Coordinates of C-alpha atoms in Angstrom, one line a residue:
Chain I
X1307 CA 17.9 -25.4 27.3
X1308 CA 16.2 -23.0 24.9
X1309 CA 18.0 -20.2 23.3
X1310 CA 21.3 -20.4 25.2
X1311 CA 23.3 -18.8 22.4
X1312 CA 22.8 -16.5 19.9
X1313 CA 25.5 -16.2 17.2
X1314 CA 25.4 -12.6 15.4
X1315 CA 27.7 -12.8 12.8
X1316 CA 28.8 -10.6 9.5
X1317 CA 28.8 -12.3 6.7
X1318 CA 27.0 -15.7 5.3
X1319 CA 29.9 -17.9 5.2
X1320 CA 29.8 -16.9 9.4
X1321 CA 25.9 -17.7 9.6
X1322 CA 26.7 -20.9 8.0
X1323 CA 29.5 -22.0 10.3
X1324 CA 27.2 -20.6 12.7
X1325 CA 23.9 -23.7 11.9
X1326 CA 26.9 -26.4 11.7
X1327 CA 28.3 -25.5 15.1
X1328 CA 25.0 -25.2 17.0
X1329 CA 22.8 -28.0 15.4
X1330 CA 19.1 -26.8 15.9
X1331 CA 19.4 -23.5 15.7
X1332 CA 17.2 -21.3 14.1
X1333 CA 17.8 -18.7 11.7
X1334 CA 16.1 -15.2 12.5
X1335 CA 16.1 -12.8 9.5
X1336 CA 13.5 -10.0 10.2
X1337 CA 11.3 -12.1 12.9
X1338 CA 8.1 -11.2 12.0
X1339 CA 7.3 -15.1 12.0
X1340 CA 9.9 -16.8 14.3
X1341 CA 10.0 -14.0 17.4
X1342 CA 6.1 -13.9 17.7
X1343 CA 6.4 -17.9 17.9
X1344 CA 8.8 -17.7 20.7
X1345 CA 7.1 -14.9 22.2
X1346 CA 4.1 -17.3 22.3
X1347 CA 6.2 -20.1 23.6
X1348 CA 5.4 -22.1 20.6
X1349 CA 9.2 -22.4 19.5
X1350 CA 12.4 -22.5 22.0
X1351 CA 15.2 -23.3 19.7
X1352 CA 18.6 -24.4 20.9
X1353 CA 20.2 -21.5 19.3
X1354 CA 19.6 -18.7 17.0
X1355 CA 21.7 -17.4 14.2
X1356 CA 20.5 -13.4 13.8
X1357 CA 21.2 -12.6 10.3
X1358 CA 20.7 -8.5 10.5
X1359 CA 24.1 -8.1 10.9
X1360 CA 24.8 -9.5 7.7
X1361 CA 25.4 -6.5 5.3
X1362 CA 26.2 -8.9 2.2
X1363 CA 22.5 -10.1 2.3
X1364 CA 20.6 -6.3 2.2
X1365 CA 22.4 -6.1 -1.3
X1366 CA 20.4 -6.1 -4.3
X1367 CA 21.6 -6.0 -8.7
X1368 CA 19.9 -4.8 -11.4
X1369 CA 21.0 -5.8 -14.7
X1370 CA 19.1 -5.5 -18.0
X1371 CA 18.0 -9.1 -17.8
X1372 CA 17.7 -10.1 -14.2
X1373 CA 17.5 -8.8 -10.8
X1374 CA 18.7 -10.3 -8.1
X1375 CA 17.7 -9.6 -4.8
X1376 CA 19.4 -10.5 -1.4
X1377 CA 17.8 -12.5 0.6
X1378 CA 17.9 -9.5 3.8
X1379 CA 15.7 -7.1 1.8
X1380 CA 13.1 -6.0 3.3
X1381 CA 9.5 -5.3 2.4
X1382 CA 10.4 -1.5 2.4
X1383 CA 12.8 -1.8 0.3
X1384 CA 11.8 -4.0 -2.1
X1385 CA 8.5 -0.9 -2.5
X1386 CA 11.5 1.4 -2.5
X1387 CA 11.5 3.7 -6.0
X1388 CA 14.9 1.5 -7.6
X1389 CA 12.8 -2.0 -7.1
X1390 CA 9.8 -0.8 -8.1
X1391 CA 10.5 0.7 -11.3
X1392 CA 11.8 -2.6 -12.4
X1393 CA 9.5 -5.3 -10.7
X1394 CA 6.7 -3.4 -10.0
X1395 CA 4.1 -6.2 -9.1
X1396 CA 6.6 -7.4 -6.6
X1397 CA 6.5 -3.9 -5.0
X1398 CA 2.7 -3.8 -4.9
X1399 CA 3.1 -6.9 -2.7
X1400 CA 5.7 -5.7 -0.7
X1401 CA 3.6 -2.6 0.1
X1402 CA 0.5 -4.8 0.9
X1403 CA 2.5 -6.9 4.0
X1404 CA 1.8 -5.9 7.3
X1405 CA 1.8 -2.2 8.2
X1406 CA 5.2 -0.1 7.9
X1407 CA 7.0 -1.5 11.2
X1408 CA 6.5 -5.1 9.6
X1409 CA 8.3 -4.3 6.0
X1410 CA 10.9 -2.4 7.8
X1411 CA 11.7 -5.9 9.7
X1412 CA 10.6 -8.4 7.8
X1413 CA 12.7 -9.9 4.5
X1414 CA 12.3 -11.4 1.0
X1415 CA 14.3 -14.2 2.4
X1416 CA 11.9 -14.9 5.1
X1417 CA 9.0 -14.6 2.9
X1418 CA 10.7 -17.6 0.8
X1419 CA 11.9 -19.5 3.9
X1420 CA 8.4 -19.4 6.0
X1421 CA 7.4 -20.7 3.0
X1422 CA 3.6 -20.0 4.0
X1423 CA 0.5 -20.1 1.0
X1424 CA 0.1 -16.9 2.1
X1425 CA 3.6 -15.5 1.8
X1426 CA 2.9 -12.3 -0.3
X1427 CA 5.8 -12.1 -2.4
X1428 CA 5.3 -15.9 -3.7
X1429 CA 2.9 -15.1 -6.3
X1430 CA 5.4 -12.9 -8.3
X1431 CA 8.5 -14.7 -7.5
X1432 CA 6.6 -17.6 -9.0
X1433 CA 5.1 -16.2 -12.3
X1434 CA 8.5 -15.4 -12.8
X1435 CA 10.3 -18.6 -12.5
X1436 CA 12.4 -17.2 -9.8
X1437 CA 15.5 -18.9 -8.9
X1438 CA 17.0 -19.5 -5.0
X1439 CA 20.3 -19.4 -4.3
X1440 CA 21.3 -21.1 -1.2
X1441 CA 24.8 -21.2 0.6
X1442 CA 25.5 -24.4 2.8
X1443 CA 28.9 -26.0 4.5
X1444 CA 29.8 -27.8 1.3
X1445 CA 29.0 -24.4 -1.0
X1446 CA 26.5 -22.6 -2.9
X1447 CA 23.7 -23.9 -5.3
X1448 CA 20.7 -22.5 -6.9
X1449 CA 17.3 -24.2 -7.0
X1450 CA 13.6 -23.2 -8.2
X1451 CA 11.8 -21.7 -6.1
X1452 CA 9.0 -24.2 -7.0
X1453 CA 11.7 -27.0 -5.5
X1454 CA 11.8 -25.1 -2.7
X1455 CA 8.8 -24.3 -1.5
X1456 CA 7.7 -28.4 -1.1
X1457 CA 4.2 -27.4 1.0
X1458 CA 2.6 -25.7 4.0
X1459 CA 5.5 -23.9 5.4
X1460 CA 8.0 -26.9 4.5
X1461 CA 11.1 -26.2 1.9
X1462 CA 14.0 -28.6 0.6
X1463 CA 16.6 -26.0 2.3
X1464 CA 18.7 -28.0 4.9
X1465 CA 19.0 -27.2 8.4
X1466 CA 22.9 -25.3 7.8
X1467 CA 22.1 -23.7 4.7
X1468 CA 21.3 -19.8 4.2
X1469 CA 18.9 -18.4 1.7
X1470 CA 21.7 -15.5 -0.1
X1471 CA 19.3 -14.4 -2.7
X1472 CA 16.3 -14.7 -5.3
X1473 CA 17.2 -14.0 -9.3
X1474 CA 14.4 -12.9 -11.3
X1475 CA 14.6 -12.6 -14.8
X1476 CA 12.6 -9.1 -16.2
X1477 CA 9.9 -9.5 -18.6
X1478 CA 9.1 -6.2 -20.8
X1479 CA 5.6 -5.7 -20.2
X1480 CA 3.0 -5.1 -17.6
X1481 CA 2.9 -7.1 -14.3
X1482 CA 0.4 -6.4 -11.3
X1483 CA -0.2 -8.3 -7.9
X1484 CA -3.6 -7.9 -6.0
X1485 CA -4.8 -9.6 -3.0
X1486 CA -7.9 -9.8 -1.0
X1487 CA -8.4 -9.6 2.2
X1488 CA -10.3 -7.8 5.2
X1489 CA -8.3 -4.5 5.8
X1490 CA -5.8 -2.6 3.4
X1491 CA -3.3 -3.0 5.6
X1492 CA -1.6 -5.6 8.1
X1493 CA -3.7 -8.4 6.4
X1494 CA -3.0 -11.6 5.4
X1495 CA -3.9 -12.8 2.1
X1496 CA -7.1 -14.5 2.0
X1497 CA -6.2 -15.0 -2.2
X1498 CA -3.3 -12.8 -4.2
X1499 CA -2.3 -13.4 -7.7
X1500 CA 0.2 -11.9 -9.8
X1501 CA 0.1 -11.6 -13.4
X1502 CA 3.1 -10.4 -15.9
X1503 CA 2.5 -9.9 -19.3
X1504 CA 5.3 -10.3 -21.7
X1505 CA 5.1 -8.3 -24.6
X1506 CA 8.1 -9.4 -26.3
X1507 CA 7.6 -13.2 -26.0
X1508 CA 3.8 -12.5 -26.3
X1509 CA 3.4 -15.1 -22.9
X1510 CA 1.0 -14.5 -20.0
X1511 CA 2.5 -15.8 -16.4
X1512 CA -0.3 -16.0 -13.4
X1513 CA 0.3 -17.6 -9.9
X1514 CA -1.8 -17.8 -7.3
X1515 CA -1.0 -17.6 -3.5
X1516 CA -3.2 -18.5 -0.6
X1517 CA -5.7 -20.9 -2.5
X1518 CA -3.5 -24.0 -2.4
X1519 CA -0.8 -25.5 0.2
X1520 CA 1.9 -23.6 -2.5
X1521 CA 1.9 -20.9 -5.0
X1522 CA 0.4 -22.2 -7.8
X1523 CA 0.5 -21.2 -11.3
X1524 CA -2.3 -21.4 -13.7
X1525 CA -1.0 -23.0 -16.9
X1526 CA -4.1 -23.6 -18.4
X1527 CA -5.1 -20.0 -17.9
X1528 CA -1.7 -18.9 -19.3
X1529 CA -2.1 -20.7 -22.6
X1530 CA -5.5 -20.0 -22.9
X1531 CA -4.9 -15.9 -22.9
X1532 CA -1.7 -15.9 -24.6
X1533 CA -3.3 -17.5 -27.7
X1534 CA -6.7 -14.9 -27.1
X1535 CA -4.8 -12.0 -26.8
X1536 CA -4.4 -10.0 -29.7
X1537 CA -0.7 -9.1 -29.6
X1538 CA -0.3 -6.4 -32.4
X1539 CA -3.9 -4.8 -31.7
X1540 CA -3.6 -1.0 -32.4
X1541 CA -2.9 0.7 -28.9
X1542 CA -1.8 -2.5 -26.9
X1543 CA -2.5 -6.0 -26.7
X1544 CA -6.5 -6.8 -26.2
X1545 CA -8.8 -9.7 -25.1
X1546 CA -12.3 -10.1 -26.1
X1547 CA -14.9 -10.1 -22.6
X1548 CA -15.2 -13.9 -23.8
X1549 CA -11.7 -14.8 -23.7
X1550 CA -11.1 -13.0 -20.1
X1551 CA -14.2 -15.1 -18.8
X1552 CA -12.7 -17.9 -19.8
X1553 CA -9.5 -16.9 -18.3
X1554 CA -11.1 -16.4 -14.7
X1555 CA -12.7 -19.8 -15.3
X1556 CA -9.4 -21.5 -15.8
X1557 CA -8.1 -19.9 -12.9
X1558 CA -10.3 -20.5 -10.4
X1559 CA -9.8 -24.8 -11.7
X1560 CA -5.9 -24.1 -11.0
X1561 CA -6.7 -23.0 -7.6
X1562 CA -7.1 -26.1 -4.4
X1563 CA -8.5 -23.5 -1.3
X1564 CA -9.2 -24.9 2.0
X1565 CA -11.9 -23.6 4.4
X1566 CA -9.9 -22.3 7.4
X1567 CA -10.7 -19.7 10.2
X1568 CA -9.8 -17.0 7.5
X1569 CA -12.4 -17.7 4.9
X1570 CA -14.1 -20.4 2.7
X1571 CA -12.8 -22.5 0.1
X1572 CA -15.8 -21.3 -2.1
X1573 CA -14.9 -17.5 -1.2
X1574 CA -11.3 -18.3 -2.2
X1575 CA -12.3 -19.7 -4.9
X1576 CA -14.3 -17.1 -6.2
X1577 CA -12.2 -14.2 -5.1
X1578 CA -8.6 -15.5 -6.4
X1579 CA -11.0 -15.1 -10.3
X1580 CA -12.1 -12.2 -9.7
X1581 CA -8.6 -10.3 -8.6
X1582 CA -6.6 -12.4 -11.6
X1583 CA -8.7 -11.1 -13.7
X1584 CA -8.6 -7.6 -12.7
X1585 CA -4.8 -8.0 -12.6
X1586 CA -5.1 -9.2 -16.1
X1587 CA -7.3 -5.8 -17.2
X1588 CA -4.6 -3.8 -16.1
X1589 CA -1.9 -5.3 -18.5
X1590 CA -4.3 -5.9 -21.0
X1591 CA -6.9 -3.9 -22.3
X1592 CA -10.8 -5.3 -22.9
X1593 CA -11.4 -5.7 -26.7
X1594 CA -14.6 -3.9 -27.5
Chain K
X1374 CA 18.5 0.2 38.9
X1375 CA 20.7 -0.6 35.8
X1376 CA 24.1 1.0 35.6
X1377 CA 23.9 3.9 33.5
X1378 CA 26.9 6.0 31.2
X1379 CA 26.6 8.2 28.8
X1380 CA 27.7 7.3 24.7
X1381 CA 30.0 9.7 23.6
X1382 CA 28.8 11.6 20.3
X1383 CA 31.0 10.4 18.1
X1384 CA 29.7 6.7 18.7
X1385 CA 26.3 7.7 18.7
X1386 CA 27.0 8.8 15.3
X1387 CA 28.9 6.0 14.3
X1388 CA 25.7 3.7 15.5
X1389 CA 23.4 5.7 13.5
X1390 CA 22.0 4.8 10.2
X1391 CA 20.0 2.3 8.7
X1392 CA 22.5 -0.1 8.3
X1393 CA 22.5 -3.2 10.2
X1394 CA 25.8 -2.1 11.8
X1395 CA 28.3 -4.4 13.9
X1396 CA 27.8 -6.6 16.7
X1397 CA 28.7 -5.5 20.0
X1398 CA 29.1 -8.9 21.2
X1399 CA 32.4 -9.0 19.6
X1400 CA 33.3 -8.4 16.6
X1401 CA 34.0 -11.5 14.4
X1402 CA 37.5 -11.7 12.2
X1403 CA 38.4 -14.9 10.0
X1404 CA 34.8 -16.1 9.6
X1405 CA 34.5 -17.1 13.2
X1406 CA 30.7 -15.8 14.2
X1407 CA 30.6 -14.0 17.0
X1408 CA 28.5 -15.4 19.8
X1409 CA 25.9 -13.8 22.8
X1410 CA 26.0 -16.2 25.5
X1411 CA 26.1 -14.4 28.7
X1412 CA 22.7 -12.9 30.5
X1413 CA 24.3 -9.7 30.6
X1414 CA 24.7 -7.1 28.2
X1415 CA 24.6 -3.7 26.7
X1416 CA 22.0 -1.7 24.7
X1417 CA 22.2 1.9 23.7
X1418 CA 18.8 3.4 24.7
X1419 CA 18.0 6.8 23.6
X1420 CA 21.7 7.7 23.2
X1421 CA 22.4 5.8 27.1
X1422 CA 24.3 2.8 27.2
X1423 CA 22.0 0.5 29.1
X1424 CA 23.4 -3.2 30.9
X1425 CA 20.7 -5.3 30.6
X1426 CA 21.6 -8.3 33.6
X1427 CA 19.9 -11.6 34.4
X1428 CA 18.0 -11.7 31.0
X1429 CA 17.3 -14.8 29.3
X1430 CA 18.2 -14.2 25.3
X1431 CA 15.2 -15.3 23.9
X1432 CA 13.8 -11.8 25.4
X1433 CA 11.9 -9.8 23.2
X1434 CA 13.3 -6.2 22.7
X1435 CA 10.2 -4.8 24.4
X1436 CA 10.4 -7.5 27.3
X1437 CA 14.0 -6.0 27.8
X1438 CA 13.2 -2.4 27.6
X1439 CA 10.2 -2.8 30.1
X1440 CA 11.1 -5.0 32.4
X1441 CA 14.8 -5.3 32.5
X1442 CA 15.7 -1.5 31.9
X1443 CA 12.5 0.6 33.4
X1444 CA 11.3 1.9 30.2
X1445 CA 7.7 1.3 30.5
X1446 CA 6.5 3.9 27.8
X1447 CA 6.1 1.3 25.2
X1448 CA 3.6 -1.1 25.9
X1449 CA 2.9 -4.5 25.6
X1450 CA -0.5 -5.4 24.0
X1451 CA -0.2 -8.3 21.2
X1452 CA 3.1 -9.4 21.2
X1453 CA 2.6 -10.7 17.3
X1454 CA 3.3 -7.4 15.7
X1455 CA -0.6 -6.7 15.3
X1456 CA -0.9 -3.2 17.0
X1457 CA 2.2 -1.2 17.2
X1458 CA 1.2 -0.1 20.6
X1459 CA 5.6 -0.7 21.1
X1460 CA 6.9 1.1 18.1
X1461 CA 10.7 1.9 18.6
X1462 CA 13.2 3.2 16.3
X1463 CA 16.0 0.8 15.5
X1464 CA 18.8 2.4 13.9
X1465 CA 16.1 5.0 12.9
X1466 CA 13.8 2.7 11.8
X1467 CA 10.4 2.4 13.0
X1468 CA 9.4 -1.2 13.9
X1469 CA 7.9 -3.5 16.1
X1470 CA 10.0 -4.0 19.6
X1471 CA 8.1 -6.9 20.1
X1472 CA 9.6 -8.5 17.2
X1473 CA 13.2 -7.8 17.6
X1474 CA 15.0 -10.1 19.6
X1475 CA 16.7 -8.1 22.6
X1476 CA 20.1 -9.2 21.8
X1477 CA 19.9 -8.4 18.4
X1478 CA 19.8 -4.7 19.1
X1479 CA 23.3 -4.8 20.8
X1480 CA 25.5 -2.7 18.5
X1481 CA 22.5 -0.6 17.3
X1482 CA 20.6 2.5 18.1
X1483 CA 17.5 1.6 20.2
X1484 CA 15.2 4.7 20.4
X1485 CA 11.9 4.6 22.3
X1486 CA 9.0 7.3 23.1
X1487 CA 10.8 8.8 26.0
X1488 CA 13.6 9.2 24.2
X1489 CA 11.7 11.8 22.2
X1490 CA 11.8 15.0 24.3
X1491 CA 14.1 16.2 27.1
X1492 CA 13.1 14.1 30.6
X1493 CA 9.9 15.9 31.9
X1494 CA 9.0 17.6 28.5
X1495 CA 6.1 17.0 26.1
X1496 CA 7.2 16.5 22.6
X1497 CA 4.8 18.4 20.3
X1498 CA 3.0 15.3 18.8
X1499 CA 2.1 14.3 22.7
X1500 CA 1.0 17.8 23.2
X1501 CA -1.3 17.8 20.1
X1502 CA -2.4 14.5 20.8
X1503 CA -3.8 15.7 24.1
X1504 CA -5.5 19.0 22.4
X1505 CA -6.6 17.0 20.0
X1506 CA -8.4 14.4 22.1
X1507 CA -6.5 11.5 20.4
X1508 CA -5.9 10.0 23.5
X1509 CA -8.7 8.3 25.5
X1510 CA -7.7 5.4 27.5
X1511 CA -4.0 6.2 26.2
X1512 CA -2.6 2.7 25.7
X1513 CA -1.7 3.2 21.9
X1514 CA -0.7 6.3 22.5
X1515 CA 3.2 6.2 22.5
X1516 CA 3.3 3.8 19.8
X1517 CA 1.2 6.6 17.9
X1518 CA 3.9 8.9 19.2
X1519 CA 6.9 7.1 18.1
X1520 CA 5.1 6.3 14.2
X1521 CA 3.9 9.7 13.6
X1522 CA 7.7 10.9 14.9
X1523 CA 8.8 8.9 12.2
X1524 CA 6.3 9.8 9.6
X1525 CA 7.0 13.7 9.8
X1526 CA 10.5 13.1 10.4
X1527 CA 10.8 11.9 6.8
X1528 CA 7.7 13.6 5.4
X1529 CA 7.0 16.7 7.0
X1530 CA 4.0 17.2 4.7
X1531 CA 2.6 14.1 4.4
X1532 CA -1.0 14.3 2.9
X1533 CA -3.9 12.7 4.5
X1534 CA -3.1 9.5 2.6
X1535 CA 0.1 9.0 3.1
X1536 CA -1.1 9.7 7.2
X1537 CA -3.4 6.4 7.1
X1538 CA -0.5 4.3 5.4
X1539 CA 2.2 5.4 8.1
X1540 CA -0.4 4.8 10.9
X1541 CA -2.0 1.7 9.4
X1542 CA 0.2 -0.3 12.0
X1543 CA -1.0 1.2 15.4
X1544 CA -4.2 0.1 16.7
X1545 CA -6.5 2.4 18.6
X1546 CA -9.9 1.3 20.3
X1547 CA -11.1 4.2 21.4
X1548 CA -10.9 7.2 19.5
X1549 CA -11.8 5.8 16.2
X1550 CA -8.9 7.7 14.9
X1551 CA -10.5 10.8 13.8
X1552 CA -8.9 12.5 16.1
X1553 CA -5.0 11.3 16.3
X1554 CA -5.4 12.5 12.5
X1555 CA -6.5 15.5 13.3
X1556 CA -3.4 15.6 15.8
X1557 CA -1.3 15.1 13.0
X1558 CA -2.3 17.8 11.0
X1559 CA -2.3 20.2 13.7
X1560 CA 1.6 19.1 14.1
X1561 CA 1.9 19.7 10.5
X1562 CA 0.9 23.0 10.9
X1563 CA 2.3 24.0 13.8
X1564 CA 5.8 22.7 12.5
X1565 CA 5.5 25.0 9.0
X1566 CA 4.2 27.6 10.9
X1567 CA 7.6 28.0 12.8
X1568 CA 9.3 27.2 10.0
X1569 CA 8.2 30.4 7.7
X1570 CA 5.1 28.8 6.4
X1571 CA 6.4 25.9 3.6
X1572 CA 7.6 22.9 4.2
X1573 CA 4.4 21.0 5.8
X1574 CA 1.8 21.4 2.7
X1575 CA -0.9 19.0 5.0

């Protein structure tokens, strides 16, 4: 008997005694994903727990070290002025989801949920370690989001918990996301990667989205530029056109694509370089 | 025909906003979440409380307001959120009706393209549309309606830019858009023009 209830309540601890009380239900946050899938008739949940009503989640905090977002954000917001000026790569791939009527509906919390390779604020929230913090029956806790996100549209939440909200910690320094894809807009991701430059720590973070089942980072890639880059470089940190080659090279061996009816593995390949890369030239200038 | 009554003001108001507001299914009190069991319910459509009967509640929004309540203006192409041919406001937020579930609308503010001018008028974006030729077959068109609506709402004098980005969501196959552009900017103008010339800098 699909979708004989739906709860609508106010606050997470409700939505929680919500998923214990109707076992199967499913959670619907901004329902880009779940409403075109019933729509479809692909998915006819028991139940449904509608989460817009929940004002506690649509909150975010920014402190001089973290930022912490709730998990009922949406796109719009999170490319809203406040969030931008402090994560400004995760606005850039807030403002490349969809078209405007998606990011008005659809939410950070869904993006980590879904849990697809293609989820376009995954890169970011990966390069920067980001942190989940879940509310369940027996309490909260708070888990990587690399712990997570397990594979292709899987995670480790359990059926009665509730994302709350992702914590990121703020690096001083450039960060940039780019994707490719066939439009500007309301496109998903063919390849995306984020990269945040550290400038204090003198680190270089880069994940990847879309070329493997998860977000991937690119460790080797990391270590390989941080140790090229010359930090105290008149004007900036600078890389030499070798190192940045060498860069895209590692890159493109941290990435796994699959061939699928959105492009090729060798086109992912290829293109996930190229736009880390470019990310990378934008924090960092090109030594002459 | 679905019983009709009109929202007093001050609830209208209260509804308003872009915040999620509260359930109208009952509200909950000691952490007990509020449920929506029965087929039958209430909406508020274009400032009209609407019962919606005999619906099944994994109705899309759109599914509601077209089949269930008469309100055939926004259409049903995609149904995945791809072309924005049903653009509504929802609490004064443009999105996608076929992505909002329609009991997850109760307690809000559903506005849709008739809702935008006076029963039997033509708002000023349909008119210039029409001058315009940005409508051929005329499909999109209301979802056009109801995006540019909210585009100049918030930014009268949105450049040409800032134009593609609001529109970027609402598919049309036959015009190739030059022309619902040029619709827009004729809006633009038209709206500073009444308003003493500033204002709408297109």
């Amino acid at each position: 008997m699909p979708v004989a209830r739906v709860a609508v309540p106010t606050t997470v601890d409700e939505a929680v005694q919500a998923l214990r009380e109707t076992p199967g239900a499913q959670l619907l946050a901004g329902g880009t994903d779940f409403c075109v899938e019933v729509n479809f008739g692909l998915r006819r949940p028991p139940a449904v727990v509608a989460l817009r009503r929940v004002r506690e989640l649509r909150r975010y905090e920014v402190t001089p070290a973290s930022v912490v977002i709730g998990a009922g954000t949406t796109y719009a917001d999170m490319g809203g002025p406040e969030l931008s000026s402090v994560l400004p790569a995760l606005a850039a791939a807030a403002r490349t989801v969809g078209s405007p009527q998606i990011r008005n509906a659809g939410t950070l919390g869904g993006n980590v949920a879904t849990a697809s390779p293609a989820g376009d604020t995954l890169p970011l929230l990966t390069a920067l370690d980001a942190r989940v913090r879940l509310r369940g029956p027996s309490g909260g806790r708070t888990v990587a989001l690399g712990e997570v996100v397990t594979g292709v549209k899987t995670t480790s939440i359990a059926p009665d918990e509730v994302v709350v909200e992702v914590v990121l910690d703020r690096r001083p320094g450039p960060q940039q996301f780019l994707k490719v894809g066939t439009r500007n807009a309301m496109v998903i991701a063919i390849a995306s990667a984020a990269v945040v430059v550290d400038l204090e720590a003198h680190d270089v973070r880069v994940a990847l989205g879309s070329v493997a089942p998860v977000p991937v980072r690119a460790a080797a890639a990391e270590a390989h530029i941080a140790d090229a880059i010359d930090w105290r470089a008149a004007g900036g940190p600078r890389a030499s056109a070798a190192a940045l080659a060498r860069f895209a090279e590692l890159v493109a061996d941290a990435a796994s694509p699959i061939t699928d009816h959105r492009s090729t593995s060798e086109y992912r390949r290829r293109a996930v370089q190229v736009i880390a890369r470019r990310a990378l030239e934008r924090c960092v200038a090109r030594a002459a | 025909m679905p019983r009709e009554e009109r929202v007093p003001r001050e609830e209208r108001e209260e509804g308003a906003g872009a915040s999620p507001g509260r359930a109208g299914a009952g509200d909950a009190s000691g952490g007990v979440p509020a449920y929506v069991q029965a087929d039958t319910y209430e909406l508020t459509v274009n400032g009209t409380r609407r019962a919606v009967e005999d619906a099944w509640l994994g109705e899309s929004l759109l599914f509601v307001l077209r089949e269930r309540l008469g309100l055939s203006g926004s259409k049903n192409a995609c149904e995945q959120g791809e072309c924005g041919s049903c653009s509504v406001l929802l609490d004064g937020v443009v999105v996608c009706a076929c992505l909002v579930l329609g009991v997850d609308a109760i307690g809000s503010r559903v506005e849709t393209v008739e809702g935008l001018s006076a029963a039997g008028d033509v708002a000023d974006i349909q008119a210039a549309l029409v001058d315009a030729g940005g409508v051929q077959c005329g499909f999109c068109t209301p979802g056009f309606v109801v995006a540019v609506h909210d585009l100049l709402r918030r930014v009268p004098g949105a450049d040409e830019m800032a134009v593609r980005e609001a529109l970027s969501g609402n598919l049309c196959r036959c015009t190739g858009y030059g022309r619902i552009l040029e619709a827009v900017r004729d809006v633009q103008r038209s709206r500073a023009g009444s308003d003493g010339g500033h204002g709408a800098g297109a």
